[in-house]
Amino acid sequence: MFKQLVFLTLFLAHAGCAAEPKAPAPAKATDIINLQPRFDAPPRLATTRDELAKTKAAPDFPAMRDATIAQGETLLKNPVAIPRGYANWLFYYACPDDGATLVMIDLDHHQCPADKKIYTDERTVAAYRFNQHVACENAAAALGWAYAYSGDDKFAVEAKRILLALARDYPNYPARQDRWGNTGQAARLGGRRYVQSLDEAVGIIRLAKGYDLTRTAKTWSDADKSQVEKNLFGLTAATLLEFNQDINNHQTWYNAGLMAIASVTADADLARKVLTMQGGFYDQLKRSIGRDGLWYEGTMSYHSYALQAMIELVDAARRIGLPLQNEPKFKAMILAPLHAAYPDGSFPAINDSDPGNVGQFGGAFEWGWNVTRDPLFAQAMAGGDDKKLAALLGQNAKTVAPLLHSEILPDAGLAILRQGSGANAVSAFLDFGQHGGGHGHYDKLNLMLFANGREWLLDPGRLTYSHKEYKTWVKHSAAHNTVTLGGRSQFPTTGKLLYFQNEKGWSACAATSDGAYFDANLTRHLLLAPQMLVDVFDVESPEETQIDWFAHAIAPLAPVEERGAGETLASGTEFGYQHLTDSRAWQIKGDSRWDFGEKDAPRLRLWLAGDATEQVFSATGIGYHTGQKAPALIRRRMGKTARFVTVYDLSGKADYVRRVEVNKGEAMKIATSEGIWNVSFSAQGAKGVLEKTR
Ligand SMILES: [Zn+2]
């Protein structure tokens, strides 16, 4: 807390802000001095002398050393070629006719393996050099480790050869250009060694590590060192500082590259600049990362990409005495994926996400544990495994189960209800918040549901951008577990959370939206208990219209009561409805029950309650890829208002809920195998009381 204040002051001072900071004056000078980076004798970027000594003392060191030396020997036997110039964009190294990656014949001739055509143009030749530059970076780092583990000068000699060659060439690369051919001021994302500063940032970290690990070797003269520091690291820093990308993840990587450069060149001003400038570390913590710790672009792949860069930066900074690893918002960023996950660690694919799993952040949890010793990281690493946890925290350590309770992710705009633990954990996600910009879907008040060790109600994510279904299906409201009016998709809009409650034995939330359709109000209330979810969706429209309610799951759908074959009838022809095939419809007055689930596997039973007449459709939509079928249940009513009451039996055996009674103006009565639940909702909150029978 205190440290944040200090940094705020620093930020204002460096930004040259006109307004004077109002923070109290005393003791600041000392704190700013405390933020001075400390440049110990190298290595201090890839590792430190202390860390290296610990690594060498570890029991697995001999095996690691031998493998690293073997890799170094290979690089001595087959030294990497120094590229003859800058690198163009990697994706230009492909045949324009069929997209096949080209094959080098010699540096000036590159052949398409499919149609055998030979390319000699400058763009292709320069694109080939992308691979050469990357090979140089990887070699410099690998040789650095081989030297650090063996102390054998020959590895440092080869690393120096690469670094000196790049330092010699850098001033001769074109001034600045991007992959579209813009130059100078027009090439905002451009660079010099590469046509993207992003690639220079990522690459310079590896080169800086190679330098950091070898420069204490005899082979490095002072003149060599100053040449590399000035012409490779200094000029790369100038390239990375030329166009600030603000909160964008490109800037996150620029920051990491700049901090690596500041470390190896002992540039305290540069280190402070990276922390305090616009788009710098502290500014990004403040503006690129939400209160929930999630990266602002809203998908786990962006979160992961930005987090890798943040960890590179923090690693570099902590080794020069800047303890950024303790910043609460940064820690929250590492742990945020846990909060956005189902009980089994998988992520619902909200907006343009792909299916993923917290496992992809395992390396980040481990890093967090190693450098901060915060037990939460150990819990995250152990993932509920007592043995793993004991190995990390000692024999008396207890798994916190569940690690997470019901919560709101305010900037992601998700209310997450959680009950139960282990194999019995259930979870419901209600998406109420911001639309999500260009990556958003028209999915306000979408519900995602996990129970019985699997996801039931899904969001299909983005499929891929190249499928036509990206625009014709996944973006549309009809692909989500929400409501449409008039058979059209919702408008992009931000909904509002009405309440959130975490009570003993149940949790509840409600959200509302008045911007999804003109002058219409949508409100959804949820109450989650360990074996049941109660869902009340209210719709008020200014005019008589068709009101459709959707539930999608990757599991066969069938009515519980015998209802005959139904009427062959399409539910619609546009706004995503065209992808709902094999549609059948039934006219139903009053209650009905429907099961999602394979025979002899867990089932999700839906109790559709109330005395209204509705048309119920069963159809087949699309799952996580175009070949995957996701059956859909649609409830259709005509009118100005509708209340859709649904009770989901989460027991997996469809034997928890016995009867559902909805009485106007009174609490719903849900008879279950445990007793009678009395459930009611209002704009102020939910009430849930279980009268146990036995
Ligand atoms: Zn979606």
PDB file of N, CA, C and O in Angstrom, residues 27 33 39 77 138 157 177 181 226 269 295 318 368 377 451 462 468 483 548 616 622 656:
ATOM      1  N   ALA A  27       9.421  11.691   4.178  1.00  0.00           N
ATOM      2  CA  ALA A  27       9.967  10.343   3.994  1.00  0.00           C
ATOM      3  C   ALA A  27      10.032   9.873   2.549  1.00  0.00           C
ATOM      4  O   ALA A  27      10.512   8.801   2.270  1.00  0.00           O
ATOM      5  N   ILE A  33      14.920   6.691  -3.010  1.00  0.00           N
ATOM      6  CA  ILE A  33      16.270   6.123  -3.027  1.00  0.00           C
ATOM      7  C   ILE A  33      16.198   4.601  -2.947  1.00  0.00           C
ATOM      8  O   ILE A  33      16.928   3.892  -3.616  1.00  0.00           O
ATOM      9  N   PHE A  39      23.119  -2.464  -9.357  1.00  0.00           N
ATOM     10  CA  PHE A  39      23.719  -3.271 -10.418  1.00  0.00           C
ATOM     11  C   PHE A  39      24.911  -4.048  -9.876  1.00  0.00           C
ATOM     12  O   PHE A  39      26.046  -3.584  -9.922  1.00  0.00           O
ATOM     13  N   LYS A  77      29.825 -26.795 -33.109  1.00  0.00           N
ATOM     14  CA  LYS A  77      30.055 -27.637 -34.281  1.00  0.00           C
ATOM     15  C   LYS A  77      29.343 -27.051 -35.504  1.00  0.00           C
ATOM     16  O   LYS A  77      29.882 -27.056 -36.605  1.00  0.00           O
ATOM     17  N   ASN A 138      18.565 -17.415 -29.949  1.00  0.00           N
ATOM     18  CA  ASN A 138      18.516 -18.655 -29.175  1.00  0.00           C
ATOM     19  C   ASN A 138      19.918 -19.177 -28.898  1.00  0.00           C
ATOM     20  O   ASN A 138      20.208 -19.672 -27.804  1.00  0.00           O
ATOM     21  N   VAL A 157      33.204 -17.327 -26.277  1.00  0.00           N
ATOM     22  CA  VAL A 157      33.784 -16.837 -27.533  1.00  0.00           C
ATOM     23  C   VAL A 157      32.729 -16.848 -28.645  1.00  0.00           C
ATOM     24  O   VAL A 157      32.577 -15.887 -29.403  1.00  0.00           O
ATOM     25  N   GLN A 177      11.095   0.688 -40.474  1.00  0.00           N
ATOM     26  CA  GLN A 177      10.089   0.289 -41.457  1.00  0.00           C
ATOM     27  C   GLN A 177       9.192  -0.761 -40.822  1.00  0.00           C
ATOM     28  O   GLN A 177       9.571  -1.406 -39.857  1.00  0.00           O
ATOM     29  N   GLY A 181       5.506  -1.921 -45.333  1.00  0.00           N
ATOM     30  CA  GLY A 181       6.358  -1.095 -46.182  1.00  0.00           C
ATOM     31  C   GLY A 181       6.390   0.373 -45.796  1.00  0.00           C
ATOM     32  O   GLY A 181       7.056   1.176 -46.438  1.00  0.00           O
ATOM     33  N   SER A 226      31.750  -2.455 -24.869  1.00  0.00           N
ATOM     34  CA  SER A 226      31.146  -1.152 -25.123  1.00  0.00           C
ATOM     35  C   SER A 226      30.497  -1.120 -26.508  1.00  0.00           C
ATOM     36  O   SER A 226      29.452  -0.494 -26.704  1.00  0.00           O
ATOM     37  N   ASP A 269      18.393   5.143 -15.201  1.00  0.00           N
ATOM     38  CA  ASP A 269      17.351   6.028 -15.733  1.00  0.00           C
ATOM     39  C   ASP A 269      16.375   5.247 -16.605  1.00  0.00           C
ATOM     40  O   ASP A 269      15.160   5.459 -16.550  1.00  0.00           O
ATOM     41  N   TRP A 295      -6.315  -9.324 -17.737  1.00  0.00           N
ATOM     42  CA  TRP A 295      -5.859  -8.459 -18.812  1.00  0.00           C
ATOM     43  C   TRP A 295      -7.064  -7.881 -19.544  1.00  0.00           C
ATOM     44  O   TRP A 295      -8.041  -8.588 -19.790  1.00  0.00           O
ATOM     45  N   ARG A 318      13.675  -7.547 -10.307  1.00  0.00           N
ATOM     46  CA  ARG A 318      13.962  -8.001  -8.928  1.00  0.00           C
ATOM     47  C   ARG A 318      15.444  -8.323  -8.783  1.00  0.00           C
ATOM     48  O   ARG A 318      16.010  -8.206  -7.699  1.00  0.00           O
ATOM     49  N   GLY A 368       5.722 -17.731  -9.319  1.00  0.00           N
ATOM     50  CA  GLY A 368       5.228 -16.901  -8.218  1.00  0.00           C
ATOM     51  C   GLY A 368       5.605 -17.492  -6.866  1.00  0.00           C
ATOM     52  O   GLY A 368       6.017 -16.783  -5.949  1.00  0.00           O
ATOM     53  N   PHE A 377       0.121 -19.290  -4.078  1.00  0.00           N
ATOM     54  CA  PHE A 377       0.706 -19.874  -5.289  1.00  0.00           C
ATOM     55  C   PHE A 377       0.915 -21.379  -5.106  1.00  0.00           C
ATOM     56  O   PHE A 377       0.735 -22.155  -6.042  1.00  0.00           O
ATOM     57  N   ALA A 451     -21.205 -28.794 -13.742  1.00  0.00           N
ATOM     58  CA  ALA A 451     -21.590 -29.711 -12.662  1.00  0.00           C
ATOM     59  C   ALA A 451     -21.227 -31.120 -13.099  1.00  0.00           C
ATOM     60  O   ALA A 451     -20.998 -31.358 -14.296  1.00  0.00           O
ATOM     61  N   ARG A 462     -14.829 -18.608 -29.951  1.00  0.00           N
ATOM     62  CA  ARG A 462     -14.703 -17.942 -31.251  1.00  0.00           C
ATOM     63  C   ARG A 462     -14.633 -18.921 -32.412  1.00  0.00           C
ATOM     64  O   ARG A 462     -14.541 -18.508 -33.558  1.00  0.00           O
ATOM     65  N   LYS A 468     -16.665 -19.051 -41.481  1.00  0.00           N
ATOM     66  CA  LYS A 468     -17.773 -18.111 -41.670  1.00  0.00           C
ATOM     67  C   LYS A 468     -18.679 -18.113 -40.439  1.00  0.00           C
ATOM     68  O   LYS A 468     -19.303 -17.121 -40.113  1.00  0.00           O
ATOM     69  N   VAL A 483     -31.521 -14.684 -23.929  1.00  0.00           N
ATOM     70  CA  VAL A 483     -32.833 -14.446 -24.518  1.00  0.00           C
ATOM     71  C   VAL A 483     -32.692 -13.561 -25.754  1.00  0.00           C
ATOM     72  O   VAL A 483     -31.837 -12.671 -25.791  1.00  0.00           O
ATOM     73  N   ASP A 548     -37.559 -15.529 -27.105  1.00  0.00           N
ATOM     74  CA  ASP A 548     -36.938 -16.865 -27.125  1.00  0.00           C
ATOM     75  C   ASP A 548     -35.895 -16.984 -26.027  1.00  0.00           C
ATOM     76  O   ASP A 548     -35.060 -16.095 -25.860  1.00  0.00           O
ATOM     77  N   VAL A 616     -41.857 -25.182 -27.307  1.00  0.00           N
ATOM     78  CA  VAL A 616     -40.508 -25.629 -26.952  1.00  0.00           C
ATOM     79  C   VAL A 616     -39.885 -26.309 -28.162  1.00  0.00           C
ATOM     80  O   VAL A 616     -40.497 -27.184 -28.773  1.00  0.00           O
ATOM     81  N   ILE A 622     -23.996 -25.625 -32.878  1.00  0.00           N
ATOM     82  CA  ILE A 622     -22.570 -25.928 -33.060  1.00  0.00           C
ATOM     83  C   ILE A 622     -21.847 -25.801 -31.729  1.00  0.00           C
ATOM     84  O   ILE A 622     -22.093 -24.873 -30.963  1.00  0.00           O
ATOM     85  N   TYR A 656     -32.665 -35.347  -7.633  1.00  0.00           N
ATOM     86  CA  TYR A 656     -32.672 -34.407  -6.512  1.00  0.00           C
ATOM     87  C   TYR A 656     -33.998 -33.642  -6.460  1.00  0.00           C
ATOM     88  O   TYR A 656     -34.681 -33.633  -5.451  1.00  0.00           O
TER      89      TYR A 656
END
